[in-house]
XYZ file of N, CA, C and O in Angstrom:
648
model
N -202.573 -127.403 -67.673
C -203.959 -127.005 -67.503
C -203.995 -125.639 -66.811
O -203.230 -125.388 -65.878
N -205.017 -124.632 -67.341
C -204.367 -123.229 -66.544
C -205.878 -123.192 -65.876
O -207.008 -123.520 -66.239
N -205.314 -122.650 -64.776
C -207.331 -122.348 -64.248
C -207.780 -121.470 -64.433
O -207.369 -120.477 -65.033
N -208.957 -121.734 -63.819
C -210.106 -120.885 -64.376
C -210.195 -119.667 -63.672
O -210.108 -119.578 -62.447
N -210.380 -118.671 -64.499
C -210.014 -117.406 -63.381
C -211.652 -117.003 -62.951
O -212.808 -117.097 -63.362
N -210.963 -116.571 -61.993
C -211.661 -116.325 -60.863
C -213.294 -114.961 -61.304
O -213.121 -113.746 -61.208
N -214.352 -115.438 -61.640
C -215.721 -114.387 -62.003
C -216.109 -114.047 -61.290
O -216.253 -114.988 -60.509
N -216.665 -112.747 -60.665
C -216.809 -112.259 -59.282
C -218.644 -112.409 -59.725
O -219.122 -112.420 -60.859
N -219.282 -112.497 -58.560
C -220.523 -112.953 -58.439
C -221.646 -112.080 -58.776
O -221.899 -111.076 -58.111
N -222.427 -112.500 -59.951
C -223.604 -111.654 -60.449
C -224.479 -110.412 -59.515
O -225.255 -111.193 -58.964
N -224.788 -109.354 -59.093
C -225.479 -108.973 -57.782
C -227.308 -108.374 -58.550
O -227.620 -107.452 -59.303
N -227.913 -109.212 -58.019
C -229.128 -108.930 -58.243
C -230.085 -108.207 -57.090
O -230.518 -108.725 -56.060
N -230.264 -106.980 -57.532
C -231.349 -106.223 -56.611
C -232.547 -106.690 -56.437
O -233.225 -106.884 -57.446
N -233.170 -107.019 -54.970
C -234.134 -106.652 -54.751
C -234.872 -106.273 -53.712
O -234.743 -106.522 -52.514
N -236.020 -105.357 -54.559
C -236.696 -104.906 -53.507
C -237.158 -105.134 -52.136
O -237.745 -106.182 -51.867
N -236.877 -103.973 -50.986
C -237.131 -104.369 -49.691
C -238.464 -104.991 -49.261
O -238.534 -105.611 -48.200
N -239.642 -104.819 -50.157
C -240.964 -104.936 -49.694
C -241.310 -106.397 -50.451
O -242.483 -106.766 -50.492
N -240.120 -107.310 -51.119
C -240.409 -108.305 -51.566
C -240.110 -109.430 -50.603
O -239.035 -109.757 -50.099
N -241.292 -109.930 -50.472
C -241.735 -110.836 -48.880
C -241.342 -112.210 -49.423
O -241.588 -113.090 -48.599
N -240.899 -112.581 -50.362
C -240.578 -114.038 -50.019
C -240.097 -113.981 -52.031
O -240.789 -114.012 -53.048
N -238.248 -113.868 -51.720
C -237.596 -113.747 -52.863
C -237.540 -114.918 -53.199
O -237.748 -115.847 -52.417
N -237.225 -115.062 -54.523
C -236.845 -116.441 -55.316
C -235.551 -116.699 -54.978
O -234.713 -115.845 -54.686
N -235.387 -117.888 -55.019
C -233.862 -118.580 -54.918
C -233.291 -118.366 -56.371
O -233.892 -118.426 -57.444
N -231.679 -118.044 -56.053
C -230.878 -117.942 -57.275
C -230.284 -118.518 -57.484
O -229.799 -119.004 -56.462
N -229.741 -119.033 -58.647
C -228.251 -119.882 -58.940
C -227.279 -119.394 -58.460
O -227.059 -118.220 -58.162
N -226.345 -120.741 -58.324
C -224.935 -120.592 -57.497
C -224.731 -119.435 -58.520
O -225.179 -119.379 -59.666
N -224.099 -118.690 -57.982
C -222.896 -117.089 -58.887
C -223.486 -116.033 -58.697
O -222.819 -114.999 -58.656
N -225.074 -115.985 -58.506
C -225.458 -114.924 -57.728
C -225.839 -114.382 -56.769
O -226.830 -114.945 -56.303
N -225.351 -113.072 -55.938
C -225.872 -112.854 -54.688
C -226.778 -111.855 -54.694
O -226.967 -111.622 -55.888
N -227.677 -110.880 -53.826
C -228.393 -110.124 -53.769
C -228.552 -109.197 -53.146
O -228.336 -109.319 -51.940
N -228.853 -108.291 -53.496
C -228.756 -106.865 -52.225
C -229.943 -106.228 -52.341
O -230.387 -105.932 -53.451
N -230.745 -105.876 -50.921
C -231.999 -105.646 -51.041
C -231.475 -103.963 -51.313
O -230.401 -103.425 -51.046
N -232.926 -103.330 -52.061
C -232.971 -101.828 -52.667
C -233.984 -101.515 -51.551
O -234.260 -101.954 -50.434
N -234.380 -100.605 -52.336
C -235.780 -99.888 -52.273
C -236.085 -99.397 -53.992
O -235.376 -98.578 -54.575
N -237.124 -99.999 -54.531
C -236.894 -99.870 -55.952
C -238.217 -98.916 -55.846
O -238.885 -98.891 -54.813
N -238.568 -98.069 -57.089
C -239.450 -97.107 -57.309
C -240.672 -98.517 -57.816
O -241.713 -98.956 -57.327
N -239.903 -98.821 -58.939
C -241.168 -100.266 -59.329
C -240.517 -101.435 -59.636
O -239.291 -101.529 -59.695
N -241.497 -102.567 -59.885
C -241.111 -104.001 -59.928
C -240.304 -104.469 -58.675
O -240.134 -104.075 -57.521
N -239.790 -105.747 -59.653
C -239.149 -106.502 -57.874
C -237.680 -106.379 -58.451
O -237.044 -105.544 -57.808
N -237.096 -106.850 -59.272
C -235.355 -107.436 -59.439
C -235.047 -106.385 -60.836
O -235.617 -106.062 -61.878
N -233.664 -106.079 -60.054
C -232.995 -105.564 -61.379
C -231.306 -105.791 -60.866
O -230.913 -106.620 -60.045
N -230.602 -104.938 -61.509
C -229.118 -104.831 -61.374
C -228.793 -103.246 -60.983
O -229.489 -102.352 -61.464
N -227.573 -102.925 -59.983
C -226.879 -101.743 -60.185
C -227.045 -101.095 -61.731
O -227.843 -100.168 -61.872
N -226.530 -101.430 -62.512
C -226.073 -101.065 -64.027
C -227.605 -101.147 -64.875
O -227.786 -100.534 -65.927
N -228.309 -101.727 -64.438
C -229.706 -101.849 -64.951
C -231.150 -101.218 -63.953
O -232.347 -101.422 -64.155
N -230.549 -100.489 -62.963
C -232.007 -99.719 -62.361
C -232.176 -98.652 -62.804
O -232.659 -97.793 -62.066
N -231.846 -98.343 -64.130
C -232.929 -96.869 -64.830
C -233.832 -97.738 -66.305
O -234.845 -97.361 -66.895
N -232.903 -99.090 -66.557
C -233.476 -99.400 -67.666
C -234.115 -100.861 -67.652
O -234.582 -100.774 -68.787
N -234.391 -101.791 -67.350
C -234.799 -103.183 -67.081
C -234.927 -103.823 -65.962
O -233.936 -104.326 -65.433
N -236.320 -103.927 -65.338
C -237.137 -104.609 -64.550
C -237.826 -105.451 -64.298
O -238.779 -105.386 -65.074
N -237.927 -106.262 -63.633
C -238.141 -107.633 -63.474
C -239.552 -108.270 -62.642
O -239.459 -109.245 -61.897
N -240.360 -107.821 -62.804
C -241.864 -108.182 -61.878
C -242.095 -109.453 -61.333
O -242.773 -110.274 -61.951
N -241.685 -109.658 -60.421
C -242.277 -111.400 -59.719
C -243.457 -112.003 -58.982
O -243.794 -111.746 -57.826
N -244.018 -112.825 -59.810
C -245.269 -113.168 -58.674
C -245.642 -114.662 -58.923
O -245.705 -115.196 -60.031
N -245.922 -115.356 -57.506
C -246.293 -116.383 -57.085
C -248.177 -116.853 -58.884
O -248.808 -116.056 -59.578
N -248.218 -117.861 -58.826
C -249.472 -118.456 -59.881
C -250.552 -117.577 -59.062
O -251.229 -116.701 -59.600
N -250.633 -117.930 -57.654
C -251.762 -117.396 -57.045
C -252.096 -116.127 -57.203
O -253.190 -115.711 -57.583
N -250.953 -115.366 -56.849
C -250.790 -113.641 -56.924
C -250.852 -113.175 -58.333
O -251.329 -112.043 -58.410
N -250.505 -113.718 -59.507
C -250.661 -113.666 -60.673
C -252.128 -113.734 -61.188
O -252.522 -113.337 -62.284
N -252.784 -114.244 -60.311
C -254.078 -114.787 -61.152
C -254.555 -113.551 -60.455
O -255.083 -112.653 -61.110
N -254.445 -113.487 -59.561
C -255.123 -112.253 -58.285
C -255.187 -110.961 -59.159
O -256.208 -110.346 -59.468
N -253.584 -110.598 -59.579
C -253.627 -109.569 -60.258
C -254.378 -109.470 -61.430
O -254.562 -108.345 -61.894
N -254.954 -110.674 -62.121
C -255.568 -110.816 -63.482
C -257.246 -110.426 -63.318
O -257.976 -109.955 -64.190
N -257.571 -110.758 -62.013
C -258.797 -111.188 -62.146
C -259.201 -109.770 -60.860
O -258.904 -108.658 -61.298
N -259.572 -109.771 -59.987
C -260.275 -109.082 -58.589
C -259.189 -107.479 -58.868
O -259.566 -106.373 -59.254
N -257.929 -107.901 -58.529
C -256.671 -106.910 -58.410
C -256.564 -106.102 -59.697
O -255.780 -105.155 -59.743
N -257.317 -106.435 -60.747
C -256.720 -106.077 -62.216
C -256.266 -104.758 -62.415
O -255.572 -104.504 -63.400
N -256.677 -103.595 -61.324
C -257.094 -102.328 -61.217
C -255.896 -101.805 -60.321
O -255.686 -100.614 -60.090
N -255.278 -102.675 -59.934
C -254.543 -102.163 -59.026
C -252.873 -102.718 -59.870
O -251.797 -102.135 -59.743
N -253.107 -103.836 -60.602
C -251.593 -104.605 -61.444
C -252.087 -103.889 -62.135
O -252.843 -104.787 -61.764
N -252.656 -102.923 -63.032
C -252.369 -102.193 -64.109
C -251.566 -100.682 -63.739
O -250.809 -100.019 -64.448
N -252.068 -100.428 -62.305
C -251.286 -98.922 -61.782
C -249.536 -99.938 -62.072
O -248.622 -99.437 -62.727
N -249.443 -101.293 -61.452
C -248.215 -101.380 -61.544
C -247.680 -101.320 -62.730
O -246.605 -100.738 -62.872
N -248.467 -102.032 -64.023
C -247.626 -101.892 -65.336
C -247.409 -100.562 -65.864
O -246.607 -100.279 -66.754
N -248.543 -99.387 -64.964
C -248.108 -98.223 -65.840
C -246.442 -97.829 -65.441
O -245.498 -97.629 -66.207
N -246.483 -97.810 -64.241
C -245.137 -97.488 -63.595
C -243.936 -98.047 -63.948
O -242.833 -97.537 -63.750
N -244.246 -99.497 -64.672
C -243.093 -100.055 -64.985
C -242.636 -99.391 -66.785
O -241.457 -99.463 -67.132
N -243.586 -98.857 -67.654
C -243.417 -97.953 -68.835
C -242.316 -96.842 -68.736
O -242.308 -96.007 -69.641
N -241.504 -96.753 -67.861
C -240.601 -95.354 -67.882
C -239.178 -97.048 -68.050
O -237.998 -96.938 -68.383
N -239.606 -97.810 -67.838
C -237.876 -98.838 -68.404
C -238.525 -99.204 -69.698
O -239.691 -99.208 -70.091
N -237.348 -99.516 -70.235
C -237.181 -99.687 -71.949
C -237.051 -101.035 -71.966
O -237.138 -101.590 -73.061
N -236.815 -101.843 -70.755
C -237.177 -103.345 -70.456
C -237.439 -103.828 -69.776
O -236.803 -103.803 -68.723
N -238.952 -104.862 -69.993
C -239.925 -104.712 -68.373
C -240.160 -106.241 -68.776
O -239.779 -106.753 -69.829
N -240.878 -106.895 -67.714
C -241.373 -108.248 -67.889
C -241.838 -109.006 -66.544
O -241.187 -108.723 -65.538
N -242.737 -109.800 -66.428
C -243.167 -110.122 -66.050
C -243.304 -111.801 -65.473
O -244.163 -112.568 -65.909
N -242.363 -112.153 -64.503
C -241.852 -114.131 -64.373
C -242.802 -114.249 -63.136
O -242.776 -113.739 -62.016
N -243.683 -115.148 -63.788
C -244.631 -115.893 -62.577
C -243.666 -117.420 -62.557
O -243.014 -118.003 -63.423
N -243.947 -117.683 -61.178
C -243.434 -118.776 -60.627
C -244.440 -120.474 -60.645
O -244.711 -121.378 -59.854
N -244.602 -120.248 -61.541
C -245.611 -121.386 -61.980
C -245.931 -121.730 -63.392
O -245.707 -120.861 -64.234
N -246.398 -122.810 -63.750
C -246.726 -122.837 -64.918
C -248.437 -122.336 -65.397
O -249.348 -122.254 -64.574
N -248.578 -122.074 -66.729
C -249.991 -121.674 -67.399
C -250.941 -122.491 -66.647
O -251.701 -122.150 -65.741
N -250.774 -123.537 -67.143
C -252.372 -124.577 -66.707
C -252.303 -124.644 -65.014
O -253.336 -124.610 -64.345
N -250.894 -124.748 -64.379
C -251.316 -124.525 -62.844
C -252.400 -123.203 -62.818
O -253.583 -123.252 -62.478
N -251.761 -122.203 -63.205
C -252.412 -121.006 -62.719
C -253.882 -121.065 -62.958
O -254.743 -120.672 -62.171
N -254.086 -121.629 -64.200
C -256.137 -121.871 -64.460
C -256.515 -122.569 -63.808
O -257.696 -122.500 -63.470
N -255.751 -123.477 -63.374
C -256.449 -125.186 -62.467
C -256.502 -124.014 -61.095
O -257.503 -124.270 -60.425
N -255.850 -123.033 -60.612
C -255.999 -122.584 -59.179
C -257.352 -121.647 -58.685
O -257.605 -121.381 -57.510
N -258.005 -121.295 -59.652
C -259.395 -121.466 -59.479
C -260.533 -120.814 -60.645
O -261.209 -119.839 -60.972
N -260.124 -122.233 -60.964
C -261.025 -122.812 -62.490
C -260.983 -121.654 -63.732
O -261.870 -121.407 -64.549
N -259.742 -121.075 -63.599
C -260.157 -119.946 -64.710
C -259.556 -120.462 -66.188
O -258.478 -120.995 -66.451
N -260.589 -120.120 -66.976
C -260.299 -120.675 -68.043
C -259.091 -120.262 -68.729
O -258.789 -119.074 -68.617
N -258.348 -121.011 -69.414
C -257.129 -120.661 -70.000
C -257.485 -119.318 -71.209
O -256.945 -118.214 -71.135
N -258.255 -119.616 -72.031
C -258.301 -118.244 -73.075
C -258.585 -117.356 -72.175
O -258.217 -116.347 -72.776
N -259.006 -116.958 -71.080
C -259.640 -115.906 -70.277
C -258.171 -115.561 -69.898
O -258.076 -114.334 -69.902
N -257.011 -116.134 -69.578
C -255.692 -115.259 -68.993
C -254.778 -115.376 -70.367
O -253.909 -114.547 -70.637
N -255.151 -116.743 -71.365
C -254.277 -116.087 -72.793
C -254.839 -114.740 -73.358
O -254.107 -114.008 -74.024
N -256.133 -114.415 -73.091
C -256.195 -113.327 -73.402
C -255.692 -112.323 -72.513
O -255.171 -111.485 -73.250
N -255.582 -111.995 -71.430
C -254.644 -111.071 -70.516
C -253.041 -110.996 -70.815
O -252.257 -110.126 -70.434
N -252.822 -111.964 -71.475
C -251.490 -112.100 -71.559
C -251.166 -111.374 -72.680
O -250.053 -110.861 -72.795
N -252.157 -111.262 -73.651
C -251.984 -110.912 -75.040
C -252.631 -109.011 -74.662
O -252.793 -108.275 -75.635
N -252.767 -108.755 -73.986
C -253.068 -107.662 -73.420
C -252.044 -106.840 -73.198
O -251.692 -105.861 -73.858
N -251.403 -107.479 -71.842
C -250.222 -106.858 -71.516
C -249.234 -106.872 -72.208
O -248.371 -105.996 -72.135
N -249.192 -107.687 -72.858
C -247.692 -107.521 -73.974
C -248.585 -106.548 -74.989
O -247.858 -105.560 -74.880
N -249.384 -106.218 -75.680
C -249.954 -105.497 -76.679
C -249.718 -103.753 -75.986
O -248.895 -102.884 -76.275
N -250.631 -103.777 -75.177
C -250.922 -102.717 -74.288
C -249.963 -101.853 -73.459
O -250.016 -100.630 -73.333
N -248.938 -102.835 -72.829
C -248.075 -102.580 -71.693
C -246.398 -103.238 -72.339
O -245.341 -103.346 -71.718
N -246.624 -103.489 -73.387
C -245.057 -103.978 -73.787
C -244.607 -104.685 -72.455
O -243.477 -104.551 -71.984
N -245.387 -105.284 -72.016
C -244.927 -106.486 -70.670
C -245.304 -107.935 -71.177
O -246.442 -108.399 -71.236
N -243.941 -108.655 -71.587
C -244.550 -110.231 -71.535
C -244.479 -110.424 -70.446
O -243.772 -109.854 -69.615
N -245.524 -111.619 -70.260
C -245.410 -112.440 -69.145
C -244.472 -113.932 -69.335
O -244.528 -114.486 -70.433
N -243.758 -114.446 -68.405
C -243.232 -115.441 -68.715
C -243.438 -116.020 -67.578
O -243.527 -115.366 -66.539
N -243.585 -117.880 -67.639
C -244.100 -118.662 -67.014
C -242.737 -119.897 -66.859
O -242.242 -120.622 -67.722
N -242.337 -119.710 -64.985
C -240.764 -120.008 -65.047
C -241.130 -121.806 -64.044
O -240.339 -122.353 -63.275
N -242.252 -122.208 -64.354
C -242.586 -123.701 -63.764
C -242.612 -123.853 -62.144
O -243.334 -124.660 -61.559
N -241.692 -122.933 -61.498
C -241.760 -123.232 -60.053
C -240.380 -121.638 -59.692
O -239.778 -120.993 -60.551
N -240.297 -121.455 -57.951
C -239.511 -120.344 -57.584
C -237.903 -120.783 -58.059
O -237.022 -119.979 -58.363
N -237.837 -121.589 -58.045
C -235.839 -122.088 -58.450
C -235.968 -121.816 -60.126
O -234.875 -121.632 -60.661
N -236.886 -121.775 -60.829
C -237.055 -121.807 -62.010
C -237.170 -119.992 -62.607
O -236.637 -119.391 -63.540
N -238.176 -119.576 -61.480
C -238.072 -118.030 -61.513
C -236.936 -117.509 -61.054
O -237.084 -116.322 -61.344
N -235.502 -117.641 -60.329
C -234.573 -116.885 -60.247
C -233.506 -116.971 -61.169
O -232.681 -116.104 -61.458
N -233.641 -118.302 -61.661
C -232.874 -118.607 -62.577
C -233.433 -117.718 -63.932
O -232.684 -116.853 -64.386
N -234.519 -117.909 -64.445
C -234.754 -116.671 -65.482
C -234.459 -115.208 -65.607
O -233.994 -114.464 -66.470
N -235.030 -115.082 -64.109
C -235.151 -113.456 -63.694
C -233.124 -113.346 -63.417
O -232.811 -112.169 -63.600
N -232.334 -113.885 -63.196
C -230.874 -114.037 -63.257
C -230.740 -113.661 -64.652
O -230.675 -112.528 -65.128
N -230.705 -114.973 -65.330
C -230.702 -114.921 -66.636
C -230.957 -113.526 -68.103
O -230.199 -113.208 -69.019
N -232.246 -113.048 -67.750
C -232.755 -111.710 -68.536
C -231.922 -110.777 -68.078
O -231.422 -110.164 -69.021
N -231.473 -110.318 -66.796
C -230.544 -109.487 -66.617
C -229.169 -109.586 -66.643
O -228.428 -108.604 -66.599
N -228.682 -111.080 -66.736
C -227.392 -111.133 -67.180
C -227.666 -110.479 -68.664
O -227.365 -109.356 -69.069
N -228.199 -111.334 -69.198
C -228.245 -110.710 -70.607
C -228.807 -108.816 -71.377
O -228.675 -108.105 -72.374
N -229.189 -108.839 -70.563
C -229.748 -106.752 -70.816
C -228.588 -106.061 -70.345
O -228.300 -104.945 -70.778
N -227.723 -106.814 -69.254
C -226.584 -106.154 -68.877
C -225.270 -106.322 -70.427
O -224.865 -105.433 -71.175
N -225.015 -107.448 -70.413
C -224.388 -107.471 -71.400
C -224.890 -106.544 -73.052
O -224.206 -105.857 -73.811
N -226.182 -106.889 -73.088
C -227.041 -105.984 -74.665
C -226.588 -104.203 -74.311
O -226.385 -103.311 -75.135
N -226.529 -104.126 -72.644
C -226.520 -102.539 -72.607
C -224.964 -102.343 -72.961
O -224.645 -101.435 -73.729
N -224.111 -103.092 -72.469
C -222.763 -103.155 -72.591
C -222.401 -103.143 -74.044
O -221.465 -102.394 -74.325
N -222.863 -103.714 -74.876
C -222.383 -103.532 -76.541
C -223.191 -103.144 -77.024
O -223.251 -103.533 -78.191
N -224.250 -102.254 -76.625
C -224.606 -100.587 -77.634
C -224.190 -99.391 -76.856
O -224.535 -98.210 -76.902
N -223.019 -100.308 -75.849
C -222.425 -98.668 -75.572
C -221.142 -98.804 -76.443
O -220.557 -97.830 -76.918
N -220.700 -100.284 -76.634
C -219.825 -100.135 -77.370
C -219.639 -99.911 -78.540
O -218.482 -99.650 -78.868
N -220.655 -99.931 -79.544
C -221.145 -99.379 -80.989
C -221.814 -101.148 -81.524
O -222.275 -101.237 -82.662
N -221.798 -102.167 -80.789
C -222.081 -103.224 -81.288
C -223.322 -103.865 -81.069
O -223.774 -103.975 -79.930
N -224.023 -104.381 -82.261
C -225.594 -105.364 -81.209
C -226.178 -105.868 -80.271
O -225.834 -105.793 -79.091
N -226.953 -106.332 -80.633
C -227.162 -106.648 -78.721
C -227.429 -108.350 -78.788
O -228.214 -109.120 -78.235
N -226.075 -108.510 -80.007
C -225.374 -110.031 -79.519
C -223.631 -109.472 -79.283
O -222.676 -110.091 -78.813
N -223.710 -108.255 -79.750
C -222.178 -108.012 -79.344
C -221.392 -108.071 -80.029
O -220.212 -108.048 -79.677
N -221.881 -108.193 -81.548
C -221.502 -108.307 -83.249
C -221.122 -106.510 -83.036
O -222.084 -105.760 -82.874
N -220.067 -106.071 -83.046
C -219.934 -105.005 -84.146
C -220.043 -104.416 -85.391
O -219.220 -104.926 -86.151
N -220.665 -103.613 -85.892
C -220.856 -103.643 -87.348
C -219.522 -103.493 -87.848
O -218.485 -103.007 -87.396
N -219.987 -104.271 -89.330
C -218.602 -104.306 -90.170
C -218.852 -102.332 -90.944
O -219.796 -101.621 -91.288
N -217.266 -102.228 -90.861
C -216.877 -100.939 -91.371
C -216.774 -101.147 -92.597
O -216.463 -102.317 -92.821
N -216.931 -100.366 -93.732
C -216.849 -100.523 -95.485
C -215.286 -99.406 -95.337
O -215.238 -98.278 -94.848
N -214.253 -100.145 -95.893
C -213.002 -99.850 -95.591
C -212.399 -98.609 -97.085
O -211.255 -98.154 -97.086
């Protein structure tokens, strides 16, 4: 049986002004930045893919009263080529938190992804949001890694006509 060699531990940035980070899966650790925008990214990924985090409450905040102030943020997040948006809750929590109707934020949602090339994604609870927000940047790290290498962004090389 040969073991398992040894994977040195994922490092996820984040921002200093982020007041109450998500928990991550075992393999990753974190190092606070100072980021220009959003909350989480990687060394190898802070010019190109960013990670926006917010609590159901703060999410709705930004949808509704704040809208004026989360749109200065989505403009800022338009200079990365991969942006997104993990609330820590699910859809219907966030309407049940004060009575807002669900088409009233499916339509916001369909906004920002139209408008702002920002999905929003809905990660059920905070252990659920680090694990995603982990997750998208394992994977953008790897997609950046094989179109530097000439290959897709599953890491397929194209076939050569010989």
């Amino acid at each position: 049986m040969t073991a398992k060699k040894d994977v040195p531990p994922f490092e996820v940035w984040i921002d200093s002004r982020e007041q109450r980070p998500c928990p991550f899966p075992d393999g990753v650790v974190t190092r606070r930045v100072t980021m220009d925008a959003a909350d989480y990214t990687t060394e190898k990924l802070q010019a190109v893919s960013v990670v926006e985090r917010k609590s159901g409450d703060d999410f709705l905040g930004s949808i509704t009263h704040d809208r004026e102030r989360f749109e200065d943020e989505l403009r800022r997040l338009q200079g990365y080529r991969w942006r997104c948006c993990v609330v820590e809750d699910d859809l219907l929590n966030v309407a049940r938190i004060r009575n807002v109707h669900i088409h009233a934020i499916l339509g916001t949602l369909a906004t920002m992804y139209a408008r702002w090339d920002c999905p929003v994604l809905f990660a059920g609870n905070p252990h659920g949001a680090g694990r995603l927000i982990a997750g998208i940047l394992i994977r953008h790290e790897r997609r950046l890694a094989a179109e530097a290498e000439g290959a897709d962004a599953d890491g397929v090389l194209p076939s050569v006509a010989v």
